[in-house]
PDB file of C-alpha atoms in Angstrom:
ATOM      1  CA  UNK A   1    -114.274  86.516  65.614  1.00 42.00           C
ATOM      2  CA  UNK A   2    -116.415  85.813  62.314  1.00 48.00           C
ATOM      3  CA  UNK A   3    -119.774  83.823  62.824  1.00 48.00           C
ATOM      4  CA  UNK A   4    -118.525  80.377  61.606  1.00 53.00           C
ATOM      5  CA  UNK A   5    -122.188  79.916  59.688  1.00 56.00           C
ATOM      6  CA  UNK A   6    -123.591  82.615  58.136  1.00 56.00           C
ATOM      7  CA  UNK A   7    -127.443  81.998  57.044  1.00 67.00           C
ATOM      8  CA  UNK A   8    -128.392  84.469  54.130  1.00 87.00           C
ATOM      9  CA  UNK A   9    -126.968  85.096  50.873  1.00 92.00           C
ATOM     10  CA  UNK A  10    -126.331  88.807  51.643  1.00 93.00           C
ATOM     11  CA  UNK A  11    -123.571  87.450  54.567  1.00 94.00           C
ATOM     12  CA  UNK A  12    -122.529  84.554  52.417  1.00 96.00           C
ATOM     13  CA  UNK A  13    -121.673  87.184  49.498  1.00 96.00           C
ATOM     14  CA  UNK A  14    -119.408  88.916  51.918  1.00 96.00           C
ATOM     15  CA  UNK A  15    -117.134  85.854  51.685  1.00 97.00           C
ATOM     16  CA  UNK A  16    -114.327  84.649  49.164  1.00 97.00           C
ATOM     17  CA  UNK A  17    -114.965  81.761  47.206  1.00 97.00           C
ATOM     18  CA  UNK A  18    -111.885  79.971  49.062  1.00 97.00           C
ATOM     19  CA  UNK A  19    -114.195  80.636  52.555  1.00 97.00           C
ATOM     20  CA  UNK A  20    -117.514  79.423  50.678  1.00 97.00           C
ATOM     21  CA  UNK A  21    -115.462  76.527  49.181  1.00 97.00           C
ATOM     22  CA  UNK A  22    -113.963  75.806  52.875  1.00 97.00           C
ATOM     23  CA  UNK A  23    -117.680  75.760  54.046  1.00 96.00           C
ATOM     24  CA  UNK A  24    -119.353  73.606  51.420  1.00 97.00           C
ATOM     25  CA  UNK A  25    -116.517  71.362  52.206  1.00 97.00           C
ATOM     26  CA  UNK A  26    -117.372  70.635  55.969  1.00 96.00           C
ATOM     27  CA  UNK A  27    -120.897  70.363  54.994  1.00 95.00           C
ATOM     28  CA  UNK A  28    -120.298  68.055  52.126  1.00 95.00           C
ATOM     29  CA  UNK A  29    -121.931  69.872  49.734  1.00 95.00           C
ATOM     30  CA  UNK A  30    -122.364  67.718  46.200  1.00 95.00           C
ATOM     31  CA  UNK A  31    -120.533  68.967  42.859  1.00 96.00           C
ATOM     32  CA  UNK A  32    -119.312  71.992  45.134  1.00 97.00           C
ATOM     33  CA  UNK A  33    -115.291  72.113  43.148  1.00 96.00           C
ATOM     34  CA  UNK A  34    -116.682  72.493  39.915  1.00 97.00           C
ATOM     35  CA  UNK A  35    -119.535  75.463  41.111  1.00 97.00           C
ATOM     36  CA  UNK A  36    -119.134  79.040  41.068  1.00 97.00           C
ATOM     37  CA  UNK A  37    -119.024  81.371  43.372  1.00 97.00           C
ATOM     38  CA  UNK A  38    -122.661  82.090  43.311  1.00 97.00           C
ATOM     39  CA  UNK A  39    -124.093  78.569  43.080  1.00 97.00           C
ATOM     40  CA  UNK A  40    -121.792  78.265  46.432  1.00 97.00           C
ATOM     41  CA  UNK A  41    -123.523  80.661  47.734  1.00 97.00           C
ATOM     42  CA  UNK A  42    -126.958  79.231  46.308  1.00 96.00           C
ATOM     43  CA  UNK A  43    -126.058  75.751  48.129  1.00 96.00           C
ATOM     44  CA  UNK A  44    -124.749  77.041  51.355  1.00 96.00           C
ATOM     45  CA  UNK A  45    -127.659  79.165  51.733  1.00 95.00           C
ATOM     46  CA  UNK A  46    -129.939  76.864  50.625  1.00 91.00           C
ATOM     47  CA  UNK A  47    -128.472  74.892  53.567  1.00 85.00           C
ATOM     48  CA  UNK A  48    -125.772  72.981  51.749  1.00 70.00           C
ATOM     49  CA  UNK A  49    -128.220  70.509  50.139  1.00 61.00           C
ATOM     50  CA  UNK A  50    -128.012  70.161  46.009  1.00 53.00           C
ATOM     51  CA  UNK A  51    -130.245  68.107  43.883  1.00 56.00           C
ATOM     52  CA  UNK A  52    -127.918  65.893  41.594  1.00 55.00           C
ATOM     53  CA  UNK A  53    -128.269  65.481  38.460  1.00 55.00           C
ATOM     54  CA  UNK A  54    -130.415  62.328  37.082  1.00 53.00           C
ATOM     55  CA  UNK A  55    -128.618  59.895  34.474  1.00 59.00           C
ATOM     56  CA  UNK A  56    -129.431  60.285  31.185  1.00 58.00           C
TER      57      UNK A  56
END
């Protein structure tokens, strides 16, 4: 079975953007269906936390 929460970017790059996506999901990652597959990455290994943006 595939560890359910992989910790570095090298083991998050090994996933598809639909698994990444899945992840950010369940930890309720901010802006996460309008980011790439790298700045999924970015967030999930960053531990699913992303600054939001400020109002202009």
């Amino acid at each position: 079975m595939r560890e359910r929460t992989p910790g570095t970017k090298s083991e998050l790059r090994e996933l598809s953007k639909a698994e990444l996506y899945e992840r950010a999901t369940e930890q309720n990652v901010a802006g996460r269906s309008k980011m790439s597959r790298d700045q999924l990455v970015d967030a999930l290994a960053r531990g699913g936390t992303r600054r939001k943006k400020s109002a202009a």
